[in-house]
Short mmCIF file of C-alpha atoms in Angstrom, two decimals:
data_model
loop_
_atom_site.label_atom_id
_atom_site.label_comp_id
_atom_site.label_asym_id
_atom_site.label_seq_id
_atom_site.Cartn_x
_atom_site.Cartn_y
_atom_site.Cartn_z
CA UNK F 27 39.86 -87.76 58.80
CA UNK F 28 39.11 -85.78 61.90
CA UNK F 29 42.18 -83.45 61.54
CA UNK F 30 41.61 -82.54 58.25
CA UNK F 31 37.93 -81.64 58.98
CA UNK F 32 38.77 -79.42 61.68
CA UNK F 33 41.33 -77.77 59.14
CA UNK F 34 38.95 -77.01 56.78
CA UNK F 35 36.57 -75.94 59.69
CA UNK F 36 39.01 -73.68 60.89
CA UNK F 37 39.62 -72.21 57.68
CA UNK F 38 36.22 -70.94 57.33
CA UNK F 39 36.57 -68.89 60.40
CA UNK F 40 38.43 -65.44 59.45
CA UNK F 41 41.94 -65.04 60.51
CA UNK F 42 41.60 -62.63 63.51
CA UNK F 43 39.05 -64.97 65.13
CA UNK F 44 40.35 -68.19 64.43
CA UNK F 45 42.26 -67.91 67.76
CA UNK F 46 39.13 -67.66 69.93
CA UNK F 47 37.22 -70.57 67.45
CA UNK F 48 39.96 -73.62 68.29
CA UNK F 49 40.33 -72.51 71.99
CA UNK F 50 36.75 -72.55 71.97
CA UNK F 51 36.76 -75.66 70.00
CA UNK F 52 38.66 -77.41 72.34
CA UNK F 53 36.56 -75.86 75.20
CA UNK F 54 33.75 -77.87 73.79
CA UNK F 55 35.76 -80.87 72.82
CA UNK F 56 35.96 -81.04 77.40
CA UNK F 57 32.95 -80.56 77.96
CA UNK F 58 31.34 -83.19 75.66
CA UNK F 59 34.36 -85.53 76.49
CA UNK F 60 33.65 -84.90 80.64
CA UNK F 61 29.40 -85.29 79.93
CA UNK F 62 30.09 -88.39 78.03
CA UNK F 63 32.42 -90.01 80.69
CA UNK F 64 30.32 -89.13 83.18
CA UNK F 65 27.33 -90.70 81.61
CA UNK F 66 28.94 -94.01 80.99
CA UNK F 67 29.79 -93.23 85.39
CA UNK F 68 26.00 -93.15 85.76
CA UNK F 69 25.57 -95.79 83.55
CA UNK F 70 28.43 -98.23 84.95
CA UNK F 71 26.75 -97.67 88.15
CA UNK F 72 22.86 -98.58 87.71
CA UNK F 73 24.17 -101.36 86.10
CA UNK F 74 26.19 -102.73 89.11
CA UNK F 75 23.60 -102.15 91.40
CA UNK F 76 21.13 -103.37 89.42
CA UNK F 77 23.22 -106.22 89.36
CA UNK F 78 23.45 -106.45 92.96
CA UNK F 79 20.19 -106.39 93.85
CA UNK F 80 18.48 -109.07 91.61
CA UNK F 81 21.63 -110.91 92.79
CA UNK F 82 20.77 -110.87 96.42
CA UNK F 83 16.87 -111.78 95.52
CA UNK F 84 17.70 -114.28 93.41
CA UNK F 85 15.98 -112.95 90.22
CA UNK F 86 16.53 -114.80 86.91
CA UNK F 87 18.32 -112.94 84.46
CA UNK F 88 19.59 -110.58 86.51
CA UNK F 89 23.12 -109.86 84.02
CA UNK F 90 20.48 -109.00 81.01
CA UNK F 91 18.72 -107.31 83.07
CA UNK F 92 21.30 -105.02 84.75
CA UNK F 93 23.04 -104.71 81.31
CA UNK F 94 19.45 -103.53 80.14
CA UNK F 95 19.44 -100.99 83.06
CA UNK F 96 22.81 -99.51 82.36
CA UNK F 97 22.13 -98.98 78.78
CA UNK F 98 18.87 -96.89 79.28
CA UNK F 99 20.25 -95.44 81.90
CA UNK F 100 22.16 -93.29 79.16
CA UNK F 101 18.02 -91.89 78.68
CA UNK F 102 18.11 -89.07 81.01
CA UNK F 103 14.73 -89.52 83.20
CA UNK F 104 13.14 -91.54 81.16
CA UNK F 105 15.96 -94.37 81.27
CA UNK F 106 15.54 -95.96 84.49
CA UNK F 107 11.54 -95.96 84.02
CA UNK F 108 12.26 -97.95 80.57
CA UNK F 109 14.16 -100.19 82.41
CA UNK F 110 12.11 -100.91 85.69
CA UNK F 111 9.10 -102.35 83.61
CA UNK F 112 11.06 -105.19 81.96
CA UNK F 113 12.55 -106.16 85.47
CA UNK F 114 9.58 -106.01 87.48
CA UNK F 115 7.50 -107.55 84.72
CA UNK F 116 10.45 -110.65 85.17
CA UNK F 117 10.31 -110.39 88.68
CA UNK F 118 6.01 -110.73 88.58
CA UNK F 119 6.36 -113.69 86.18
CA UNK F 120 8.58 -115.55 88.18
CA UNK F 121 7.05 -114.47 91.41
CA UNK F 122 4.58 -117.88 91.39
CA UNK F 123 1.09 -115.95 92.87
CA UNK F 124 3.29 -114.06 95.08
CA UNK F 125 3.54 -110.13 94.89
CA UNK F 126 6.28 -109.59 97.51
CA UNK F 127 9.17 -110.20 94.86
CA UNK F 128 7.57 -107.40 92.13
CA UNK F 129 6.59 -105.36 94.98
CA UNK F 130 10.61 -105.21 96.08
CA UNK F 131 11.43 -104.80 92.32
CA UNK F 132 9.14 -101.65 92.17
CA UNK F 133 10.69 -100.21 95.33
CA UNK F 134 14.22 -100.73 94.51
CA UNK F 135 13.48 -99.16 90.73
CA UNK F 136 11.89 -96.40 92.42
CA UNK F 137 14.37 -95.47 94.86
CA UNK F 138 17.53 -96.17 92.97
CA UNK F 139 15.67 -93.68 89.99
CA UNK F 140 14.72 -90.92 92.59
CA UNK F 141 18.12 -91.06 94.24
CA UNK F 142 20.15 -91.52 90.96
CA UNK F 143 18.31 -88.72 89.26
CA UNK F 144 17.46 -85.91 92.32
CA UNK F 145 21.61 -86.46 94.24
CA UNK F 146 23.91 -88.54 92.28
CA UNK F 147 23.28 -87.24 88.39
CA UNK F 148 23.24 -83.73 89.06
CA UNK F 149 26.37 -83.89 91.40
CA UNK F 150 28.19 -85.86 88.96
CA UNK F 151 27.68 -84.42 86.02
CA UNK F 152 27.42 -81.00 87.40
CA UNK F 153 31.11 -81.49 89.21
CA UNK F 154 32.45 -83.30 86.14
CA UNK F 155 30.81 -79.92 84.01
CA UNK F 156 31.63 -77.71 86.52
CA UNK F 157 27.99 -76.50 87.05
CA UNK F 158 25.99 -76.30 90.42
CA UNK F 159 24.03 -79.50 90.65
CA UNK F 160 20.64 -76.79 90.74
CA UNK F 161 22.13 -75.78 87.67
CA UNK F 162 21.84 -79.20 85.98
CA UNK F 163 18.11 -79.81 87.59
CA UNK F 164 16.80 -76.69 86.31
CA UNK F 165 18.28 -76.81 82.77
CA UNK F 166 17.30 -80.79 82.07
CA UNK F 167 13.90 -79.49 83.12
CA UNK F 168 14.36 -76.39 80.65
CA UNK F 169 15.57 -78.81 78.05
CA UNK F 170 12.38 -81.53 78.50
CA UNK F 171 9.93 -78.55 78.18
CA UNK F 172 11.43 -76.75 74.88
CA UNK F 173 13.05 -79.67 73.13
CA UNK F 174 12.08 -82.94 75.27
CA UNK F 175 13.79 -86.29 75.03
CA UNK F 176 17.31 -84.75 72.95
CA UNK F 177 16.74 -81.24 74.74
CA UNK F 178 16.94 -83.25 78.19
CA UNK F 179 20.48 -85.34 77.22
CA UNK F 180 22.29 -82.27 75.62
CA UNK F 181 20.92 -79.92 78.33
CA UNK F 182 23.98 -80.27 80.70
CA UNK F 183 26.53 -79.93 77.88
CA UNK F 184 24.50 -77.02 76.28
CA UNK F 185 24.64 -75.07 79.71
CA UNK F 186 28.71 -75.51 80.05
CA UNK F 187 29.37 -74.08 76.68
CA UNK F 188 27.22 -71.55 76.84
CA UNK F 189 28.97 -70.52 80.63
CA UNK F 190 32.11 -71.22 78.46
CA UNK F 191 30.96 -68.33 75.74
CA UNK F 192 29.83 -66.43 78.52
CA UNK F 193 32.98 -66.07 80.00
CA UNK F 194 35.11 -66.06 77.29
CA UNK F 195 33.44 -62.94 75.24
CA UNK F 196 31.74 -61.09 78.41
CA UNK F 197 33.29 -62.04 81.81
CA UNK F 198 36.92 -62.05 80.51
CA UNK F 199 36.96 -58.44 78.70
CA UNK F 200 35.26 -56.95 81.36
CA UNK F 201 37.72 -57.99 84.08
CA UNK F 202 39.98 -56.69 82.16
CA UNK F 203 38.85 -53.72 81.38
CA UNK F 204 38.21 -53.22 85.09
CA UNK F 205 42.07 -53.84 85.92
CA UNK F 206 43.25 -51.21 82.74
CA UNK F 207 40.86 -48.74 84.81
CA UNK F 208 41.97 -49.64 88.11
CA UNK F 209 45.63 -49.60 87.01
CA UNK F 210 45.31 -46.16 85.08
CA UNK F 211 43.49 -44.70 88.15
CA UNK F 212 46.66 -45.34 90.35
CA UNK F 213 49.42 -44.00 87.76
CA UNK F 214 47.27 -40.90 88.11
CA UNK F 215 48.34 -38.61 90.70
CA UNK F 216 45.76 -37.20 93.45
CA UNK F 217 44.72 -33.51 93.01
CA UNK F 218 46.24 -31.13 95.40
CA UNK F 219 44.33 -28.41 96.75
CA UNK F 220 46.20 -25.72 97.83
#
């Protein structure tokens, strides 16, 4: 019944705004829909390389595990931590006395989390949100400190709408109210002095 939500949404919104609410609406609607995809990107690719990796080592387990790593992955931060302890844990147990294996385990974990989180997250996302990958580090970290775990996953998509409002109500009137004055300053005619 989506349509008929959004109708009655819409109908709570006076007339003279209702306008600005669906293009808004829709606004949001891209954002959350380009966040989401991008997510399941992320996700898709922990997953494979998970995948890979055990793979090439010869880990048991290693589609459960990789499945396991794609779905936390959806965790911002936190994600591929939750999912490093069950396959190094697998990777000690069937290690028989040796620590190389878990060792390996640890290291790949660590540096697929650093390099997913610090380059490939905040690119992603940040292209698919259109916000500066900076952007994206600085306002997960502004979400973790005020609102933690949820303020972390809806940070990104909370920053693009509010750019979105930004620019709709402040950056859009004022440009152009800059070209009305710029184009009623050359109808007028220069003073002569005589």
């Amino acid at each position: 019944d989506y349509r008929s939500l959004w109708r009655e949404f819409y109908g709570l919104v006076p007339r003279s705004r209702r306008h600005d609410a669906i293009r808004i609406g829709r606004d949001v609607g891209e954002i959350l829909q380009s966040y989401v995809i991008g997510q399941i990107i992320l996700c898709a690719l922990a997953g494979i390389l998970t995948w890979v990796f055990l793979t090439i080592i010869g880990m048991p387990y290693a589609v459960v595990l990789a499945l396991f790593a794609a779905i936390t992955r959806a965790i911002p931060v936190i994600g591929p931590v939750v999912s490093g302890i069950p396959i190094v844990l697998v990777g000690l147990l069937n290690s028989h006395g040796s620590y190389a294996v878990p060792i390996e385990l640890l290291i790949f974990v660590t540096v697929m989390h650093f390099v997913e989180s610090k380059f490939i997250m905040p690119q992603l996302i940040g292209e698919r949100l259109h916000l500066h990958p900076a952007v994206v580090i600085i306002v997960l970290l502004i979400g973790a400190e005020f609102f933690g775990l949820i303020g972390m996953f809806l940070a990104a998509p909370v920053a693009a709408i509010i750019r979105e409002l930004i620019r709709l109500y402040y950056i859009t009137p004022r440009n152009r109210a800059c070209r009305a004055a710029k184009k009623a300053q050359e109808r007028e005619e220069p003073l002569v002095v005589a």
